[in-house]
Amino acid sequence: MKNYILLCITIVSISLNSYSQNKTASADKKYDDYAYINAIKTYERIAEKGYKSADMFKKLGNSFYFNSEFDKAAKWYGELFAMNSEIEPEYYYRYAQSLKSSGDLVKANQILDLFNQKTKNDSRAKLYETNKNYLAEIKANSGRYKIEDAGINSKYSDYGTAFYLNKIVFTSARDTGNFGQRKHKWTGEHFTNLYQSDIDEYFNPNAVKKIKSKINSKFNESTPVFTKDGKTVYFTRNNYIDGKKGKDGNKTTLIKIYKASFENDKWANIIELPFNSDTYSTAHPALSADEKTLYFASDMPGTIGQSDIYKVSINSNGGYGTPENLGPTINTEGKETFPYVTDDNEIYFASDGHPGLGGLDVFVGEIDQNGVSNIQNLGADINSPNDDFAYVIDTKSRRGFFSSNKEGGLGSDDIYKFLETKLLRCVQELSGIVSDTQTGIILPETKVSLYDSQHILISTTISDQKGFYSFAVECGKIYHVRAEKKEYATKEVSVTINTQSGKTNLPITLDKTSCQVVIGDDLGKCFGIKMIYFDLDKSNIRAEAAFDLEKILDVLNQHPTLKLDIRSHTDSRQTVFYNKQLSERRAQATMKWLIKNGISPNRLTAKGYGETQLINGCSDGIICTEEQHQMNRRSEFIIRAL
């Protein structure tokens, strides 16, 4: 790119919750033919008796954590950590947050230190690695464009395309038509003016016409940007207005941003913007989608490098705010210039300070409340070892234009048109079905919330009638998804999004806090009890069996009219007689334990069924897996009366 596109003498351009959970029905609430069993209350009563279970403490801690009862959450998470068992890193974070909310900052910091040690790759503990292999990134970002000559180039410099209604407007030095046409002494080319061309639906330009207006002067004009209604234009020009040329202290004519309005079929009322100066340059204006912010390049005081990108607010009264430097994330000690902002809050710009292929490369970043982030090189389709710049794109059609002095062009700078066939920005949809853990029934109208890795709420949605939810998310990032529904325990799961565009599936199953039961149901299913465990070939109650029986005991105490039939089953291995006797002893041992702990014998019956009620085809002579045999080894607590 010629020097007159950079910051220099008489030049045109710059190189310059509380998360409240609905109360569940009380454990003794009854309906005509069913009752609700509050599992969390049962766990709490069992824990108060001294029983210890990591799974139980997790459930208790979570139930209070998600309900913002942090004192109680800290209590049960403390019990969990006191067991010295293997604990997922997420519980360190929750425990620390609970301690903080409870006022114990010293211990909270100690737990956070442990959290940081265990989660080196968690974004809350460590930022993603920087200083990537930029050549590999450029290679990965390449192969996404179909590029052609725009069809409007001359043997002179042509660059800096802008959209204007159903036209494009660009910069060209092609006007050599009269003796008085001035040449730039550095480049040997004539000064630039603005030209326009109609374009079709595929962005193919038609005949080129010079804009006949005072917007074009005897010095350089370039890089305009138009409001959507076509009535206002901001553009770059040498420091020249009303026939007068401005100079700095070194008698150098710099460049400024000007504004004009379209009246009576012509551009008029040309004024310079108030933050211009004779002592520094401003150039290459770009508008935000809402047209309330103007972006531009400048070497004004406060610039980090040779030229930086700035923004300034456009006030409702037509005035302007104070220009703000976009900061060191985008600006370097080199040149950042030619900004272009899309309705997707992306900013495209040219830079020789960010790692590239040579000269100016085109980059894109994301505009957020903190400035600009996630800056990436557009790849080797757009960029070359020479200067590539002035990139503009229509986000709907993914068609646009850019300028370059790469080899093979007609002039010193040429305009190329492109079709982006693959998005650079990785687009992911996080979605899934919310269902009941036990029954598999879908759960519509579930509140589903998306949190970032710092547990900051991003978005909330409600699952539809098919239990489906979805969020738009960023590739490669860690998110936390929380599901909340009345009569179900709140659940939060973490997910790492895939690194390529597509969909990440995250089904969520919820456990009922109130288990609805009727006569004939297995009470054990309320608590996930599949088997009351005994030592091999014995009928003595083991510690983990006593823990599960405490749940049954608590329900019987809360519902004094409830009666149970205790059933014990075996698989088909061993003889039929042996299995029948073993299951009978175990059923009786289970009943005796409950009677010993205060349950009236007239509320209980017990029977061993051996291998007579297999729930699959794993009978004698049939080869089955251990998992298939395990399905047949089960304990049941069948409700006989409520």
XYZ file of C-alpha atoms in Angstrom:
642
model
C 0.000 0.000 0.000
C 1.394 3.381 -1.010
C 2.545 5.829 1.648
C -0.348 8.186 0.929
C -2.636 5.672 2.565
C -0.542 5.934 5.706
C -0.130 8.779 8.146
C 2.101 11.213 6.295
C 2.171 14.542 4.512
C -1.007 15.559 2.593
C -2.422 12.081 2.643
C -5.849 10.633 2.580
C -5.753 7.826 5.014
C -4.081 6.669 8.111
C -1.674 4.154 8.919
C -2.757 5.735 11.359
C -30.678 -14.590 43.257
C -30.901 -15.613 45.214
C -32.026 -18.525 43.059
C -35.234 -19.320 44.803
C -36.551 -22.847 44.506
C -40.240 -23.613 44.822
C -41.131 -25.290 48.054
C -41.945 -28.946 47.695
C -45.018 -30.506 49.212
C -44.517 -31.530 52.799
C -43.698 -35.167 53.451
C -46.990 -35.817 55.186
C -49.193 -34.144 52.591
C -51.696 -36.642 51.269
C -53.990 -36.837 48.332
C -56.771 -39.318 47.627
C -54.474 -42.205 46.762
C -50.874 -41.008 46.981
C -48.413 -39.238 49.264
C -45.363 -37.027 48.771
C -42.021 -38.069 50.272
C -39.546 -35.177 50.816
C -36.193 -36.811 50.113
C -34.085 -33.811 51.210
C -35.763 -33.684 54.625
C -35.196 -37.389 55.000
C -31.502 -36.990 54.164
C -31.223 -34.176 56.670
C -32.796 -36.201 59.465
C -30.565 -39.173 58.669
C -27.469 -36.969 58.638
C -28.417 -35.538 62.021
C -28.382 -39.121 63.362
C -24.708 -39.330 62.426
C -24.835 -41.233 59.164
C -22.195 -40.111 56.676
C -22.357 -40.324 52.920
C -20.516 -38.158 50.394
C -23.435 -38.339 48.001
C -25.859 -37.329 50.755
C -23.724 -34.357 51.825
C -23.438 -33.201 48.213
C -27.201 -33.320 47.807
C -27.793 -31.515 51.083
C -25.177 -28.856 50.325
C -26.543 -28.314 46.833
C -30.131 -28.079 48.005
C -29.250 -25.147 50.262
C -26.636 -23.595 47.963
C -29.089 -23.256 45.098
C -31.656 -21.878 47.496
C -29.165 -19.263 48.738
C -29.190 -20.646 52.276
C -25.425 -20.428 52.444
C -25.011 -21.059 56.180
C -26.654 -24.472 55.811
C -24.855 -25.124 52.544
C -21.511 -24.419 54.229
C -22.446 -26.812 57.039
C -23.101 -29.769 54.751
C -20.246 -29.005 52.361
C -18.056 -28.877 55.466
C -19.242 -32.382 56.372
C -18.427 -33.484 52.821
C -14.888 -32.146 53.010
C -14.412 -33.637 56.485
C -14.841 -37.106 54.971
C -11.556 -36.622 53.040
C -13.020 -38.383 50.036
C -12.332 -37.548 46.408
C -14.361 -34.428 45.649
C -15.033 -32.827 42.273
C -13.408 -29.388 41.913
C -16.765 -27.686 41.480
C -17.588 -28.376 45.147
C -14.486 -26.457 46.222
C -15.873 -23.417 44.440
C -19.364 -23.801 45.905
C -17.987 -24.379 49.402
C -15.800 -21.276 49.133
C -18.707 -19.172 47.917
C -20.869 -20.440 50.780
C -18.144 -19.616 53.305
C -17.755 -16.130 51.836
C -21.469 -15.495 52.080
C -21.367 -16.761 55.633
C -18.602 -14.316 56.535
C -15.745 -16.801 56.899
C -13.378 -15.110 54.437
C -10.204 -16.711 55.767
C -11.410 -20.251 55.236
C -13.052 -19.287 51.964
C -9.693 -18.110 50.632
C -8.068 -21.329 51.782
C -10.638 -23.367 49.862
C -10.199 -21.139 46.813
C -6.459 -21.777 46.937
C -7.193 -25.498 46.784
C -9.673 -24.877 43.986
C -7.009 -23.072 41.970
C -4.591 -25.956 42.490
C -7.110 -28.499 41.276
C -8.469 -26.542 38.307
C -5.496 -25.288 36.360
C -7.544 -25.357 33.150
C -10.643 -23.772 34.653
C -11.133 -20.219 33.460
C -11.927 -19.107 36.993
C -8.507 -20.256 38.100
C -6.469 -19.434 35.038
C -7.060 -17.537 31.826
C -6.770 -19.378 28.591
C -3.267 -19.654 27.322
C -2.037 -16.732 25.264
C 0.646 -16.350 22.604
C -0.738 -18.948 20.260
C 1.130 -20.171 17.232
C -0.116 -17.455 14.913
C 0.883 -19.212 11.686
C -1.178 -22.229 12.663
C -4.086 -19.904 13.450
C -3.781 -18.188 10.091
C -3.715 -21.554 8.363
C -6.773 -22.710 10.273
C -8.604 -19.495 9.340
C -7.831 -19.822 5.633
C -9.867 -21.443 2.865
C -13.085 -19.610 3.737
C -13.465 -17.147 0.868
C -14.214 -16.984 -2.819
C -12.343 -13.894 -4.042
C -12.525 -12.058 -7.364
C -11.386 -8.779 -8.842
C -14.209 -6.322 -8.169
C -14.323 -5.214 -11.812
C -13.923 -1.501 -11.063
C -10.138 -1.234 -10.812
C -7.894 1.042 -12.872
C -4.144 1.192 -13.355
C -4.142 3.740 -10.547
C -4.851 3.279 -6.894
C -8.397 2.101 -6.040
C -9.340 1.230 -2.484
C -11.604 1.866 0.495
C -15.104 0.626 -0.416
C -18.252 1.750 1.429
C -21.900 0.667 1.136
C -24.297 3.426 0.114
C -27.937 2.453 -0.410
C -27.822 0.120 -3.463
C -24.390 1.366 -4.459
C -20.785 1.249 -3.405
C -18.559 4.291 -3.039
C -14.794 3.934 -3.227
C -11.575 5.910 -3.452
C -9.605 6.260 -6.677
C -6.683 8.232 -8.106
C -7.847 7.622 -11.677
C -8.855 11.206 -12.482
C -6.090 12.519 -14.751
C -8.442 14.483 -16.960
C -7.030 17.995 -16.951
C -3.801 19.917 -16.711
C -4.701 21.329 -13.327
C -5.290 17.955 -11.691
C -2.759 17.777 -8.891
C -0.378 14.895 -8.236
C 0.880 13.705 -4.886
C 4.607 14.389 -4.796
C 5.387 11.197 -2.833
C 3.440 8.720 -4.936
C 3.490 10.297 -8.360
C -0.235 9.592 -8.626
C -3.046 12.079 -8.812
C -4.946 12.976 -5.691
C -7.873 10.735 -4.880
C -11.598 11.392 -5.173
C -14.730 9.449 -4.375
C -16.467 7.353 -7.047
C -19.655 5.321 -7.021
C -21.167 2.327 -8.761
C -24.510 0.545 -8.608
C -24.314 -3.106 -7.530
C -26.626 -6.055 -8.162
C -27.796 -8.685 -5.678
C -24.446 -10.485 -5.998
C -22.530 -7.270 -5.381
C -21.354 -7.019 -8.964
C -20.595 -3.326 -9.712
C -21.805 -1.564 -12.837
C -20.434 1.545 -14.542
C -18.239 3.760 -12.368
C -19.090 7.449 -11.946
C -17.228 10.173 -10.131
C -19.329 11.841 -7.463
C -19.986 15.362 -8.713
C -20.133 17.329 -5.526
C -18.132 19.625 -3.308
C -17.394 16.477 -1.360
C -14.539 16.050 -3.845
C -11.833 18.711 -3.650
C -8.449 19.316 -5.311
C -6.811 17.350 -2.491
C -7.401 13.787 -1.257
C -10.793 12.366 -0.239
C -11.256 8.766 0.814
C -12.957 6.112 2.968
C -16.501 7.385 3.505
C -19.188 5.827 5.655
C -22.892 6.548 5.133
C -25.866 6.430 7.458
C -28.489 3.846 6.528
C -30.881 6.475 5.213
C -28.197 7.806 2.875
C -28.565 11.360 4.144
C -25.299 11.735 6.064
C -21.727 10.861 5.183
C -18.510 10.954 7.182
C -15.341 10.877 5.103
C -11.583 11.477 5.173
C -9.964 14.491 3.525
C -6.768 16.470 3.751
C -6.956 19.403 6.135
C -8.738 21.538 3.559
C -12.083 23.335 3.749
C -13.594 26.457 2.211
C -10.549 26.834 -0.037
C -8.118 26.926 2.873
C -5.438 24.363 3.669
C -4.509 23.789 7.316
C -0.998 22.894 8.455
C 0.671 21.788 11.650
C 3.716 23.394 13.253
C 5.960 21.733 10.689
C 3.858 23.158 7.861
C 2.519 19.689 7.137
C -1.045 19.220 5.931
C -2.527 16.290 7.823
C -5.912 14.611 7.386
C -9.264 14.987 9.108
C -12.746 13.517 9.239
C -15.501 15.605 7.698
C -19.269 15.342 7.642
C -21.754 16.269 4.915
C -25.520 16.021 4.451
C -27.481 15.171 1.302
C -29.837 18.002 0.362
C -31.501 18.899 -2.950
C -29.831 15.962 -4.704
C -26.302 16.954 -3.708
C -23.885 16.752 -0.824
C -23.681 19.994 1.113
C -22.953 21.503 4.537
C -19.449 20.075 4.720
C -18.000 20.530 8.211
C -15.061 19.065 10.051
C -15.634 17.127 13.262
C -14.824 18.969 16.501
C -12.205 16.509 17.725
C -10.029 17.075 14.629
C -6.786 18.990 15.020
C -4.095 20.590 12.887
C -1.518 18.756 15.019
C -2.618 15.140 14.477
C -4.599 13.135 11.956
C -8.016 11.483 12.136
C -9.279 9.236 9.348
C -11.270 6.229 8.111
C -14.598 6.684 9.920
C -16.892 3.724 10.636
C -20.350 3.659 12.229
C -21.830 1.275 14.767
C -25.025 -0.503 13.745
C -27.176 1.905 15.796
C -25.218 4.869 14.347
C -24.591 6.226 17.840
C -20.848 5.570 17.840
C -18.206 6.627 15.343
C -15.000 4.597 15.099
C -11.878 6.017 13.433
C -8.082 5.839 13.274
C -5.783 8.520 14.672
C -2.356 9.352 16.038
C -3.769 11.847 18.535
C -2.147 12.198 21.981
C -2.645 8.991 23.956
C -2.046 6.774 20.941
C -0.203 3.583 21.847
C 1.536 3.103 18.529
C 1.875 4.778 15.163
C -1.895 4.922 14.776
C -4.674 3.542 16.963
C -8.381 2.916 16.622
C -10.677 5.155 18.635
C -14.393 5.575 19.192
C -16.525 8.610 19.984
C -20.212 8.873 20.863
C -22.597 10.739 18.561
C -25.027 12.602 20.758
C -28.733 13.018 20.012
C -28.235 16.785 19.654
C -25.654 16.285 16.918
C -22.673 16.821 19.177
C -19.894 14.403 20.032
C -18.398 12.950 23.157
C -14.727 12.630 24.000
C -12.771 10.191 21.798
C -11.740 6.986 23.583
C -8.810 4.771 22.673
C -10.041 1.163 22.236
C -7.116 -0.022 24.325
C -4.137 -2.380 24.168
C -6.145 -5.469 23.263
C -6.621 -4.130 19.738
C -4.017 -1.358 19.504
C -0.295 -2.079 19.398
C 2.931 -0.164 18.985
C 2.412 -0.580 15.230
C -0.393 0.646 12.996
C -4.065 -0.157 13.522
C -6.330 1.457 10.950
C -9.337 1.115 8.586
C -11.968 0.007 11.135
C -15.299 -1.413 10.012
C -18.057 -2.337 12.499
C -20.878 -4.804 11.764
C -24.333 -5.344 13.217
C -22.899 -8.467 14.881
C -20.706 -6.218 17.072
C -17.590 -7.285 15.233
C -14.832 -4.876 14.312
C -12.648 -5.537 11.283
C -9.425 -3.580 11.025
C -5.985 -3.578 9.408
C -2.829 -3.896 11.460
C 0.857 -4.536 11.148
C 1.243 -4.877 14.907
C -0.678 -8.130 15.359
C 0.980 -11.297 14.018
C 0.298 -11.579 10.309
C 1.681 -12.510 6.929
C 3.391 -9.185 6.223
C 2.476 -5.533 5.733
C -1.047 -4.782 6.866
C -3.255 -7.789 7.547
C -6.995 -7.728 8.174
C -8.144 -8.853 11.626
C -11.490 -9.151 13.364
C -12.396 -8.738 17.021
C -15.541 -8.813 19.115
C -16.825 -5.604 20.674
C -18.075 -5.968 24.227
C -18.565 -3.785 27.278
C -14.872 -4.077 28.133
C -13.581 -3.110 24.698
C -12.435 -5.546 22.021
C -11.674 -9.232 22.531
C -11.007 -12.465 20.651
C -8.937 -10.883 17.901
C -8.166 -13.208 14.988
C -6.350 -12.989 11.683
C -8.786 -13.522 8.768
C -6.448 -15.978 7.088
C -4.447 -16.266 3.884
C -7.413 -15.803 1.521
C -7.757 -12.128 2.416
C -4.262 -11.509 3.723
C -0.996 -11.671 1.834
C 2.652 -10.660 2.346
C 1.641 -7.177 1.111
C -0.888 -4.661 2.457
C -4.470 -5.876 2.869
C -6.969 -3.438 4.337
C -10.341 -1.631 4.093
C -12.464 -4.759 4.603
C -16.259 -4.303 4.575
C -18.902 -7.038 4.705
C -22.678 -7.378 4.518
C -23.435 -9.783 7.365
C -26.622 -11.110 5.768
C -25.199 -12.184 2.404
C -21.606 -12.581 3.684
C -20.472 -10.652 0.609
C -18.169 -7.676 0.669
C -15.030 -5.945 -0.527
C -11.463 -5.396 0.599
C -8.426 -3.589 -0.770
C -4.901 -4.858 -1.362
C -1.703 -4.158 -3.225
C -1.042 -7.884 -3.541
C 0.596 -9.159 -6.686
C -1.573 -9.653 -9.755
C -3.620 -6.456 -9.483
C -4.143 -3.708 -12.055
C -2.891 -0.762 -10.040
C -0.950 0.095 -6.964
C -4.002 -0.754 -4.868
C -7.010 -2.726 -6.063
C -10.460 -3.580 -4.796
C -11.506 -7.225 -4.541
C -14.970 -8.600 -3.936
C -15.533 -11.729 -1.892
C -18.046 -14.278 -0.694
C -17.340 -15.698 2.743
C -18.276 -19.374 2.469
C -17.473 -20.346 6.046
C -17.699 -18.258 9.184
C -14.506 -17.560 11.066
C -16.360 -17.180 14.298
C -17.152 -20.578 15.706
C -20.909 -20.759 16.278
C -22.301 -23.311 18.688
C -25.747 -24.168 19.985
C -25.973 -25.721 23.428
C -29.233 -27.615 23.765
C -30.886 -30.636 25.299
C -33.993 -32.233 26.743
C -34.951 -31.925 30.413
C -36.513 -35.097 31.808
C -37.338 -36.971 35.021
C -34.452 -39.132 36.214
C -36.606 -42.050 37.299
C -39.360 -42.119 34.690
C -37.723 -40.470 31.702
C -40.797 -38.269 31.293
C -39.958 -34.949 29.628
C -40.251 -31.855 31.794
C -41.657 -28.809 29.985
C -41.673 -25.356 31.601
C -38.390 -25.996 33.386
C -36.346 -22.886 34.090
C -32.908 -23.364 32.547
C -30.160 -20.809 33.204
C -26.791 -20.440 31.495
C -23.767 -19.216 33.483
C -20.250 -18.530 32.298
C -17.173 -20.087 33.865
C -17.197 -17.374 36.534
C -20.797 -18.285 37.445
C -22.091 -15.008 36.042
C -25.598 -15.359 34.642
C -25.696 -15.051 30.853
C -29.211 -16.061 29.888
C -32.341 -17.836 31.096
C -34.944 -19.759 29.132
C -37.910 -22.071 29.744
C -38.000 -25.563 28.247
C -40.761 -25.985 25.672
C -43.530 -28.579 25.588
C -41.039 -31.194 24.407
C -38.700 -30.400 27.296
C -36.246 -28.757 24.866
C -34.008 -25.808 25.703
C -31.211 -24.115 23.765
C -28.617 -21.346 24.096
C -26.209 -19.710 21.661
C -22.721 -20.198 23.119
C -19.072 -19.688 22.219
C -16.872 -22.518 21.067
C -14.275 -23.981 23.397
C -15.624 -22.318 26.525
C -16.823 -23.793 29.803
C -20.392 -23.108 30.892
C -22.615 -24.096 33.805
C -26.250 -24.947 33.125
C -28.756 -24.875 35.965
C -32.245 -26.432 35.765
C -35.007 -25.588 38.245
C -38.538 -26.949 38.461
C -41.159 -27.193 41.165
C -41.039 -30.476 43.094
C -37.595 -31.296 41.652
C -34.140 -30.787 43.086
C -32.241 -27.986 41.362
C -29.394 -29.373 39.315
C -26.321 -27.724 37.834
C -24.032 -29.362 35.307
C -20.857 -28.124 33.647
C -20.124 -28.487 29.973
C -17.189 -27.701 27.711
C -18.374 -26.560 24.301
C -16.938 -28.145 21.169
C -14.261 -26.174 19.339
C -15.920 -26.341 15.919
C -19.203 -24.859 14.748
C -22.189 -27.080 15.375
C -24.292 -28.261 18.284
C -23.398 -29.488 21.761
C -26.033 -31.766 23.287
C -26.559 -31.612 27.049
C -29.586 -33.563 28.292
C -30.499 -32.850 31.919
C -32.318 -35.242 34.238
C -33.906 -34.016 37.459
C -34.651 -35.903 40.666
C -37.943 -35.350 42.394
C -37.672 -33.923 45.877
C -41.208 -35.134 46.553
C -41.707 -38.699 45.419
C -45.292 -39.446 44.452
C -46.256 -43.007 45.367
C -49.399 -45.138 45.223
C -50.249 -48.588 46.547
C -48.190 -51.113 44.664
C -45.231 -48.766 44.087
C -41.700 -49.538 45.226
C -40.779 -46.991 47.906
C -37.110 -47.740 47.292
C -37.267 -45.994 43.928
C -37.804 -42.680 45.710
C -34.246 -42.930 46.986
C -32.660 -44.953 44.209
C -32.424 -48.063 46.400
C -31.857 -50.995 44.082
C -30.337 -53.441 46.531
C -29.931 -53.794 50.279
C -26.381 -55.092 50.393
C -25.235 -58.061 52.496
C -21.917 -59.800 52.777
C -21.453 -62.700 50.387
C -23.712 -65.645 51.284
C -24.750 -63.856 54.505
C -27.790 -62.004 55.765
C -26.160 -59.534 58.163
C -27.050 -55.866 57.587
C -23.975 -53.995 56.320
C -23.255 -50.318 57.048
C -24.279 -49.122 53.576
C -27.449 -51.218 53.845
C -28.266 -49.546 57.166
C -27.871 -46.151 55.499
C -30.508 -47.048 52.890
C -32.781 -48.610 55.502
C -32.633 -45.367 57.496
C -34.394 -43.718 54.557
C -37.171 -46.313 54.642
C -37.358 -46.015 58.418
C -37.745 -42.238 58.224
C -40.611 -42.505 55.733
C -42.391 -45.097 57.895
C -42.042 -42.801 60.913
C -43.416 -39.839 58.948
C -46.340 -41.898 57.604
C -47.610 -44.092 60.455
C -50.336 -45.740 58.328
C -47.994 -46.790 55.563
C -47.420 -50.568 55.271
C -44.696 -52.349 53.315
C -44.044 -55.730 51.775
C -40.284 -56.327 51.743
C -39.125 -58.454 48.830
C -35.655 -59.837 48.152
C -34.536 -61.247 44.790
C -31.411 -62.995 43.489
C -30.007 -63.763 40.073
C -30.089 -67.265 38.578
C -26.599 -68.306 39.593
C -26.477 -70.972 42.341
C -29.342 -73.418 42.720
C -33.000 -72.523 42.874
C -33.264 -73.856 46.458
C -30.162 -71.989 47.636
C -31.307 -68.700 46.115
C -34.765 -69.033 47.644
C -33.346 -69.642 51.128
C -30.774 -66.844 50.831
C -33.315 -64.267 49.650
C -35.724 -65.302 52.417
C -33.060 -64.801 55.104
C -32.192 -61.382 53.688
C -35.823 -60.249 53.493
C -36.369 -61.318 57.100
C -33.156 -59.595 58.221
C -34.330 -56.380 56.573
C -37.699 -56.573 58.315
C -36.099 -57.363 61.678
C -33.835 -54.299 61.375
C -36.853 -52.034 60.853
C -38.754 -53.662 63.757
C -35.684 -53.309 65.981
C -35.678 -49.596 65.162
C -39.268 -49.060 66.225
C -41.573 -50.101 63.374
C -44.574 -52.200 64.412
C -44.450 -55.769 63.013
C -48.046 -55.501 61.773
C -46.916 -52.878 59.236
C -44.371 -55.167 57.592
C -44.298 -58.388 55.642
C -41.213 -59.957 54.107
C -40.535 -62.661 51.568
C -37.640 -63.967 49.535
C -38.336 -64.808 45.913
C -34.930 -66.142 44.949
C -34.624 -66.343 41.168
C -38.342 -66.835 40.482
C -39.021 -63.262 39.339
C -36.168 -62.441 36.965
C -36.729 -59.171 35.098
C -34.757 -60.268 32.042
C -33.867 -63.506 30.271
C -30.811 -64.359 32.372
C -31.977 -67.770 33.559
C -29.950 -70.963 33.914
C -27.944 -71.808 30.805
C -28.150 -68.295 29.380
C -24.884 -66.340 29.078
C -25.333 -62.846 30.518
C -23.094 -59.979 31.539
C -22.523 -59.021 35.155
C -24.634 -55.900 34.570
C -27.531 -58.051 33.355
C -27.287 -60.346 36.386
C -27.148 -57.266 38.649
C -30.571 -56.158 37.381
C -32.083 -59.308 38.893
C -30.389 -58.888 42.288
C -32.697 -56.354 43.890
C -34.591 -55.358 46.997
C -38.122 -53.987 46.830
C -40.283 -52.154 49.368
C -43.768 -52.493 47.939
C -46.412 -50.215 49.456
C -49.434 -52.243 50.689
C -51.335 -49.391 52.313
C -51.096 -45.625 52.703
